[in-house]
């Protein structure tokens, strides 16, 4: 039972990061991105190149989680755990950018990690 819950949580967190990647990649300086990230048009336009790094990070993070779900591709629990433990972007983001990042990224990752360790 627990591995199914674990896989669902990992899938949800991967989907969340794919959504963040899409927002950063296609909507960073559009009304949706400005609203979600709380940016001004001027800042979004000036920081597009910096946002490109964030896009890639979220994409690779999601890919690591998805790889962990596909044992046939060589993935497994270790990849899922590794992705949870990668430089903790949630805590760092909450400390440096916005407290809501704690609840959007760090808390779901902590719950997922707890489920992995309990299974």
C-alpha positions as a printed NumPy array, in Angstrom:
array([[  0.   ,   0.   ,   0.   ],
       [  2.704,   2.499,   0.976],
       [  4.636,   2.25 ,  -2.339],
       [  1.451,   3.289,  -4.191],
       [  1.034,   6.319,  -1.917],
       [  4.728,   7.096,  -2.327],
       [  4.447,   6.962,  -6.124],
       [  1.355,   9.183,  -6.125],
       [  3.082,  11.801,  -3.955],
       [  6.218,  11.687,  -6.134],
       [  4.015,  12.077,  -9.241],
       [  2.185,  15.059,  -7.743],
       [  5.449,  16.772,  -6.808],
       [  6.872,  16.092, -10.292],
       [  3.716,  17.562, -11.876],
       [  4.014,  20.609,  -9.61 ],
       [  7.551,  21.244, -10.829],
       [  6.546,  20.744, -14.452],
       [  3.856,  23.364, -13.859],
       [  6.428,  25.732, -12.357],
       [  8.715,  25.097, -15.34 ],
       [  5.871,  25.968, -17.738],
       [  5.063,  29.148, -15.815],
       [  8.721,  30.211, -15.807],
       [  9.361,  29.205, -19.419],
       [  6.292,  30.533, -21.192],
       [  4.601,  32.96 , -18.801],
       [  7.439,  34.592, -16.806],
       [  6.749,  38.047, -18.24 ],
       [  3.061,  37.468, -19.089],
       [  0.108,  38.364, -16.83 ],
       [ -0.155,  34.842, -15.353],
       [  3.54 ,  34.715, -14.475],
       [  3.567,  38.25 , -13.14 ],
       [  0.635,  37.374, -10.868],
       [  1.928,  33.985,  -9.681],
       [  5.458,  35.205,  -8.99 ],
       [  4.466,  38.696,  -7.829],
       [  6.668,  40.437, -10.401],
       [  6.516,  43.792, -12.113],
       [  6.702,  43.813, -15.88 ],
       [ 10.02 ,  45.664, -15.729],
       [ 11.594,  43.132, -13.381],
       [ 10.254,  40.15 , -15.349],
       [ 11.626,  41.533, -18.597],
       [ 15.009,  42.268, -17.026],
       [ 15.252,  38.867, -15.318],
       [ 14.194,  36.561, -18.155],
       [ 17.721,  35.173, -18.528],
       [ 17.979,  34.451, -14.803],
       [ 14.613,  32.722, -14.919],
       [ 15.983,  30.396, -17.605],
       [ 18.192,  28.762, -14.963],
       [ 15.191,  28.263, -12.692],
       [ 13.296,  26.673, -15.567],
       [ 15.99 ,  24.118, -16.162],
       [ 16.345,  23.337, -12.471],
       [ 12.625,  22.651, -12.086],
       [ 12.646,  20.55 , -15.247],
       [ 15.593,  18.425, -14.139],
       [ 14.095,  18.06 , -10.666],
       [ 10.821,  16.787, -12.167],
       [ 12.751,  14.475, -14.495],
       [ 14.635,  12.989, -11.528],
       [ 11.391,  12.314,  -9.711],
       [  9.798,  10.745, -12.788],
       [ 12.914,   8.636, -13.402],
       [ 12.569,   7.381,  -9.839],
       [  9.076,   6.145, -10.708],
       [ 10.247,   4.063, -13.695],
       [ 12.311,   1.07 , -12.541],
       [ 12.454,  -0.249, -16.124],
       [ 14.417,   2.877, -17.085],
       [ 16.986,   2.191, -14.383],
       [ 15.294,   4.396, -11.82 ],
       [ 14.077,   3.468,  -8.42 ],
       [ 13.668,   4.627,  -4.873],
       [ 17.215,   6.029,  -4.677],
       [ 16.528,   8.526,  -7.457],
       [ 13.301,   9.656,  -5.795],
       [ 15.09 ,  10.146,  -2.478],
       [ 18.003,  11.885,  -4.189],
       [ 15.632,  14.289,  -5.918],
       [ 13.971,  15.104,  -2.604],
       [ 17.363,  15.753,  -1.044],
       [ 18.889,  17.813,  -3.889],
       [ 19.896,  21.272,  -2.67 ],
       [ 16.75 ,  22.072,  -0.776],
       [ 15.319,  24.686,  -3.034],
       [ 12.206,  24.973,  -0.913],
       [ 13.938,  26.052,   2.273],
       [ 16.377,  28.277,   0.43 ],
       [ 13.629,  29.837,  -1.652],
       [ 11.509,  30.459,   1.432],
       [ 14.448,  32.092,   3.199],
       [ 15.519,  34.245,   0.271],
       [ 12.526,  34.886,  -1.969],
       [  9.054,  34.131,  -0.615],
       [  7.664,  32.262,   2.384],
       [  5.006,  30.626,   0.216],
       [  7.79 ,  28.601,  -1.446],
       [  8.099,  26.748,   1.861],
       [  4.544,  25.435,   1.452],
       [  4.662,  24.948,  -2.322],
       [  7.999,  23.108,  -2.526],
       [  9.559,  22.227,   0.837],
       [  6.518,  20.834,   2.669],
       [  5.413,  18.506,  -0.182],
       [  9.015,  17.286,  -0.566],
       [  9.285,  16.649,   3.186],
       [  6.001,  14.706,   3.151],
       [  7.212,  12.67 ,   0.171],
       [ 10.534,  11.957,   1.845],
       [  8.754,  10.861,   5.023],
       [  6.546,   8.5  ,   3.   ],
       [  9.621,   7.037,   1.277],
       [ 11.305,   6.379,   4.618],
       [  8.151,   4.868,   6.118],
       [  7.681,   2.419,   3.229]])
